[in-house]
Structures are given as C-alpha cells and as structure tokens.
Amino acid sequence: MTMNEETNKHASDTVESTIRARATFKVFGDPDNPVQFSSETVEHSRRTVLESLRTAGWAPFHHARDVDGLAEPWRAHVLWHDRCQELAPQLREWFPEMKPTNKIPPMMCACGALVLVTWLPQAGEDPAPAQRAIDEEHIAATGAMVQNLLLLLTAHGMGTYWSSGGQLGSTKFLETIGAGSNEKLLAAVFIEYPETLTDDKPRKPGKHRDRRSDGWIREVSDV
C-alpha cells in the first residue's frame, strides 16, 4: 500500500467511525438547578462549536440564496448555555398551551449550547413547480449542513440531539432571538459538552438506532 493509499484509508476509517459513533440522546436538566460549566469549558467549547459550524458550512448547495449578501440557503443562531437557561422558563409563559411534559425547557437547562438552523424559502405562497423544487433543494442542502455539524461535534467528543424544535420554530421565538422574518426552522441542535457526558442527568436515547439495516440499498442491473 502506498503512502497516499494509507492516508486515504486512515481518512475513510476516521469518517466511517465518526458516522457510526454519532448517536442521539435527549438530555434533561432541572430548571431549578441548571447545569453549570467551568469558564475553561465554556471558552474552549465555544471555539469548538463555532469552528464546527464554519466547517459544516462547506455542505453543498445547488442554488445560491443571495440574501443579505450571503449565498448559503441556511442560517445558524447559537444560544449558549446561559442564554438557554434564561429563556427556558419563559417558554411556558409565552406558550401557555405547552404541556407540562414538554421536553424543550429541561433540555435547554441541560445543554451547553443550542444551535437553531433555519433555511430561507424562495418560493411564494402559491409556488410554481420549479420554485417548489428550488425550495426542496434548499431544505436538502440545509439538512446536509446539519449532518456535517453533528459529525464534527461527535468527532470533538460532544453529545448532540437534532430536534424539530417545537415552539422554538415559532415566529414569536425566532423573532425573539433575532432571526429573519423569512426564516424557517429545520433543526434545533442541542449540544452537550464532554464535561457533563457522564453525569447523572436523565438521558433518553434515539428510538431508531437499533432498527438500522442496509435493506434500502438496491443495485440496478437491468433497465
């Protein structure tokens, strides 16, 4: 095996192991006793999350969105742990219809950071098929960016959970955090720092991990 082949093999093994290691865990905190982090952890993790976001932004996209001088069809709004803990108790005041069992507030009290990833629709209220197809590509591209982010954070030893966001995707909440009026939430990524991965907070794993298979792969031989 040549040196180039060895390098490629090492790189592919690293990518494969990271993909397989990525796992979903909902982590729940106590609103009356939210998680605390050392200043060293906060600063180091902040740099890691922001650099991971920058790298995740190398995901492919087909159509430039060209809003505010930015080509990307996605935006990322980062809420650090102190901001999450400040907003969590207010959610039930803003959204009285929230059930007592809603998981978003305790998850906000447990995370080190929360990244709200939005996408920017291009089609109008009654889009033509071609416009609808462009929006579908924007959604797919944003999903690719989110997966990049999950893998990068996994490689850095951080825990992640991709949530649809519930009330976090409402117009009221997005306006509160300063998102654009034309943005739609695709992913609320809850991030747990390595410092707390082994503590005794309640954790709930993803329910589909053990159902994985390769039965969806089909080789096309006859046309």
Tab-separated table of C-alpha atoms in Angstrom:
chain	number	residue	atom	x	y	z
A	1	MET	CA	0.000	0.000	0.000
A	2	THR	CA	1.391	3.388	-0.985
A	3	MET	CA	1.640	6.299	1.444
A	4	ASN	CA	-1.220	8.032	-0.387
A	5	GLU	CA	-3.373	4.918	-0.122
A	6	GLU	CA	-2.569	4.638	3.594
A	7	THR	CA	-3.538	8.274	4.114
A	8	ASN	CA	-6.812	7.779	2.261
A	9	LYS	CA	-7.553	4.598	4.214
A	10	HIS	CA	-6.941	6.368	7.522
A	11	ALA	CA	-9.180	9.256	6.487
A	12	SER	CA	-12.004	6.971	5.337
A	13	ASP	CA	-11.766	4.889	8.533
A	14	THR	CA	-11.993	8.041	10.633
A	15	VAL	CA	-15.034	9.305	8.743
A	16	GLU	CA	-16.756	5.915	8.924
A	17	SER	CA	-16.136	5.520	12.652
A	18	THR	CA	-17.429	9.031	13.328
A	19	ILE	CA	-20.616	8.391	11.329
A	20	ARG	CA	-21.247	5.167	13.236
A	21	ALA	CA	-20.418	6.764	16.595
A	22	ARG	CA	-22.884	9.610	16.168
A	23	ALA	CA	-25.841	8.936	18.404
A	24	THR	CA	-28.980	10.736	19.541
A	25	PHE	CA	-29.555	11.447	23.226
A	26	LYS	CA	-32.128	13.727	24.781
A	27	VAL	CA	-30.571	15.107	27.956
A	28	PHE	CA	-32.838	16.631	30.605
A	29	GLY	CA	-31.828	19.197	33.197
A	30	ASP	CA	-33.532	20.607	36.270
A	31	PRO	CA	-34.862	24.149	35.669
A	32	ASP	CA	-34.346	24.852	39.378
A	33	ASN	CA	-30.753	23.619	39.246
A	34	PRO	CA	-29.467	24.096	35.685
A	35	VAL	CA	-26.128	22.695	34.600
A	36	GLN	CA	-23.060	24.810	35.295
A	37	PHE	CA	-19.756	24.838	33.428
A	38	SER	CA	-16.269	25.996	34.283
A	39	SER	CA	-15.028	29.108	32.498
A	40	GLU	CA	-12.372	26.996	30.781
A	41	THR	CA	-15.006	24.621	29.412
A	42	VAL	CA	-17.187	27.486	28.224
A	43	GLU	CA	-14.376	29.183	26.314
A	44	HIS	CA	-12.916	26.014	24.791
A	45	SER	CA	-16.331	24.635	23.817
A	46	ARG	CA	-17.403	27.958	22.341
A	47	ARG	CA	-14.421	27.906	19.983
A	48	THR	CA	-15.113	24.274	19.073
A	49	VAL	CA	-18.804	24.845	18.311
A	50	LEU	CA	-18.148	27.932	16.194
A	51	GLU	CA	-15.332	26.286	14.245
A	52	SER	CA	-17.510	23.203	13.682
A	53	LEU	CA	-20.249	25.445	12.310
A	54	ARG	CA	-17.831	27.137	9.925
A	55	THR	CA	-16.650	23.763	8.643
A	56	ALA	CA	-20.197	22.355	8.444
A	57	GLY	CA	-20.984	25.255	6.131
A	58	TRP	CA	-18.945	23.541	3.404
A	59	ALA	CA	-22.011	21.391	2.725
A	60	PRO	CA	-23.068	21.502	-0.933
A	61	PHE	CA	-25.921	23.670	-2.133
A	62	HIS	CA	-27.235	23.905	-5.679
A	63	HIS	CA	-28.905	27.324	-5.729
A	64	ALA	CA	-27.396	30.461	-4.209
A	65	ARG	CA	-29.993	32.087	-1.962
A	66	ASP	CA	-28.330	35.541	-2.132
A	67	VAL	CA	-29.984	37.180	0.859
A	68	ASP	CA	-28.088	39.916	2.731
A	69	GLY	CA	-25.100	39.202	0.534
A	70	LEU	CA	-24.912	35.534	1.609
A	71	ALA	CA	-25.110	32.695	-0.905
A	72	GLU	CA	-25.977	29.961	1.614
A	73	PRO	CA	-29.650	28.947	1.931
A	74	TRP	CA	-29.229	28.370	5.693
A	75	ARG	CA	-28.595	30.404	8.831
A	76	ALA	CA	-27.382	29.282	12.275
A	77	HIS	CA	-28.346	31.004	15.522
A	78	VAL	CA	-26.252	29.945	18.529
A	79	LEU	CA	-27.635	30.165	22.057
A	80	TRP	CA	-25.032	29.443	24.739
A	81	HIS	CA	-25.981	27.719	27.984
A	82	ASP	CA	-26.604	30.894	29.980
A	83	ARG	CA	-28.987	32.253	27.337
A	84	CYS	CA	-30.793	28.880	27.126
A	85	GLN	CA	-31.260	28.828	30.890
A	86	GLU	CA	-32.599	32.370	30.800
A	87	LEU	CA	-35.140	31.611	28.076
A	88	ALA	CA	-36.268	28.139	29.190
A	89	PRO	CA	-38.669	29.224	31.974
A	90	GLN	CA	-40.135	31.935	29.768
A	91	LEU	CA	-41.315	29.417	27.161
A	92	ARG	CA	-44.274	28.312	29.278
A	93	GLU	CA	-45.295	31.950	29.736
A	94	TRP	CA	-45.098	32.656	26.005
A	95	PHE	CA	-46.753	29.370	25.027
A	96	PRO	CA	-49.398	28.504	27.662
A	97	GLU	CA	-50.511	25.595	25.507
A	98	MET	CA	-47.235	23.782	26.255
A	99	LYS	CA	-47.868	20.544	28.109
A	100	PRO	CA	-46.134	20.039	31.479
A	101	THR	CA	-44.336	17.077	29.887
A	102	ASN	CA	-42.847	19.180	27.076
A	103	LYS	CA	-39.155	18.278	26.846
A	104	ILE	CA	-37.803	21.521	25.377
A	105	PRO	CA	-37.393	23.541	28.642
A	106	PRO	CA	-35.497	20.809	30.567
A	107	MET	CA	-33.333	20.131	27.514
A	108	MET	CA	-32.450	23.826	27.343
A	109	CYS	CA	-31.430	23.662	31.006
A	110	ALA	CA	-29.106	20.726	30.344
A	111	CYS	CA	-27.297	21.710	27.157
A	112	GLY	CA	-24.014	23.514	26.732
A	113	ALA	CA	-25.295	25.188	23.589
A	114	LEU	CA	-28.291	25.175	21.294
A	115	VAL	CA	-27.904	25.830	17.562
A	116	LEU	CA	-31.073	26.743	15.687
A	117	VAL	CA	-30.524	26.052	11.997
A	118	THR	CA	-33.003	27.721	9.671
A	119	TRP	CA	-33.487	27.784	5.921
A	120	LEU	CA	-34.756	30.588	3.705
A	121	PRO	CA	-37.692	29.749	1.412
A	122	GLN	CA	-37.556	31.233	-2.053
A	123	ALA	CA	-40.984	30.337	-3.396
A	124	GLY	CA	-44.087	32.389	-2.651
A	125	GLU	CA	-47.408	31.340	-1.143
A	126	ASP	CA	-48.531	29.574	-4.330
A	127	PRO	CA	-45.249	28.467	-5.902
A	128	ALA	CA	-44.792	27.113	-9.380
A	129	PRO	CA	-43.310	23.583	-9.553
A	130	ALA	CA	-39.885	24.961	-10.484
A	131	GLN	CA	-39.875	27.295	-7.478
A	132	ARG	CA	-41.022	24.497	-5.199
A	133	ALA	CA	-38.162	22.338	-6.473
A	134	ILE	CA	-35.653	25.056	-5.579
A	135	ASP	CA	-37.021	25.224	-2.033
A	136	GLU	CA	-36.734	21.460	-1.733
A	137	GLU	CA	-33.077	21.768	-2.692
A	138	HIS	CA	-32.596	24.489	-0.069
A	139	ILE	CA	-34.042	22.137	2.573
A	140	ALA	CA	-31.857	19.238	1.439
A	141	ALA	CA	-28.744	21.435	1.472
A	142	THR	CA	-29.539	22.693	4.970
A	143	GLY	CA	-30.010	19.104	6.134
A	144	ALA	CA	-26.564	18.254	4.750
A	145	MET	CA	-25.094	21.145	6.712
A	146	VAL	CA	-26.767	19.915	9.905
A	147	GLN	CA	-25.397	16.397	9.415
A	148	ASN	CA	-21.919	17.855	8.906
A	149	LEU	CA	-22.324	19.704	12.193
A	150	LEU	CA	-23.461	16.588	14.071
A	151	LEU	CA	-20.474	14.596	12.800
A	152	LEU	CA	-17.972	17.325	13.625
A	153	LEU	CA	-19.322	17.717	17.151
A	154	THR	CA	-19.240	13.931	17.592
A	155	ALA	CA	-15.596	13.922	16.498
A	156	HIS	CA	-14.913	16.530	19.195
A	157	GLY	CA	-16.450	14.291	21.852
A	158	MET	CA	-19.672	16.247	22.227
A	159	GLY	CA	-23.179	14.853	22.529
A	160	THR	CA	-25.918	16.012	20.162
A	161	TYR	CA	-29.647	15.802	19.617
A	162	TRP	CA	-31.370	17.008	16.439
A	163	SER	CA	-34.850	18.192	17.386
A	164	SER	CA	-37.533	19.648	15.145
A	165	GLY	CA	-37.759	22.349	17.811
A	166	GLY	CA	-41.477	22.627	18.526
A	167	GLN	CA	-42.161	26.136	19.858
A	168	LEU	CA	-38.557	27.111	19.104
A	169	GLY	CA	-39.584	27.238	15.446
A	170	SER	CA	-42.496	29.593	16.054
A	171	THR	CA	-42.496	33.084	14.601
A	172	LYS	CA	-42.558	34.517	18.133
A	173	PHE	CA	-39.443	32.689	19.289
A	174	LEU	CA	-37.496	33.231	16.081
A	175	GLU	CA	-38.278	36.937	16.280
A	176	THR	CA	-37.156	36.950	19.917
A	177	ILE	CA	-33.695	35.638	19.008
A	178	GLY	CA	-33.375	37.997	16.052
A	179	ALA	CA	-33.908	35.581	13.167
A	180	GLY	CA	-35.158	36.988	9.877
A	181	SER	CA	-38.895	37.011	9.253
A	182	ASN	CA	-38.437	34.778	6.200
A	183	GLU	CA	-36.529	32.019	8.033
A	184	LYS	CA	-37.972	28.603	8.876
A	185	LEU	CA	-36.516	26.280	11.495
A	186	LEU	CA	-35.153	22.974	10.209
A	187	ALA	CA	-33.125	21.797	13.191
A	188	ALA	CA	-32.680	22.628	16.852
A	189	VAL	CA	-29.340	21.014	17.690
A	190	PHE	CA	-28.853	20.533	21.426
A	191	ILE	CA	-25.168	20.164	22.283
A	192	GLU	CA	-23.769	18.517	25.410
A	193	TYR	CA	-20.173	19.279	26.312
A	194	PRO	CA	-17.736	16.436	27.161
A	195	GLU	CA	-17.539	17.691	30.761
A	196	THR	CA	-21.086	16.520	31.529
A	197	LEU	CA	-21.410	13.418	29.330
A	198	THR	CA	-21.019	11.034	32.262
A	199	ASP	CA	-23.019	12.834	34.931
A	200	ASP	CA	-26.323	11.565	36.300
A	201	LYS	CA	-28.756	13.753	34.336
A	202	PRO	CA	-31.635	11.763	32.770
A	203	ARG	CA	-30.890	10.733	29.200
A	204	LYS	CA	-33.119	9.191	26.556
A	205	PRO	CA	-31.519	7.547	23.507
A	206	GLY	CA	-32.918	7.749	19.993
A	207	LYS	CA	-35.540	5.101	19.349
A	208	HIS	CA	-34.449	4.037	15.847
A	209	ARG	CA	-30.746	3.308	16.327
A	210	ASP	CA	-31.282	-0.440	16.762
A	211	ARG	CA	-33.510	-0.632	13.673
A	212	ARG	CA	-30.729	0.198	11.202
A	213	SER	CA	-30.236	-2.065	8.187
A	214	ASP	CA	-28.976	-1.903	4.625
A	215	GLY	CA	-32.177	-3.298	3.110
A	216	TRP	CA	-32.894	0.042	1.458
A	217	ILE	CA	-29.887	-0.382	-0.876
A	218	ARG	CA	-30.712	-1.702	-4.342
A	219	GLU	CA	-28.220	-2.249	-7.132
A	220	VAL	CA	-29.739	-1.513	-10.547
A	221	SER	CA	-28.593	-4.105	-13.046
A	222	ASP	CA	-31.363	-4.313	-15.644
A	223	VAL	CA	-33.040	-1.322	-17.253
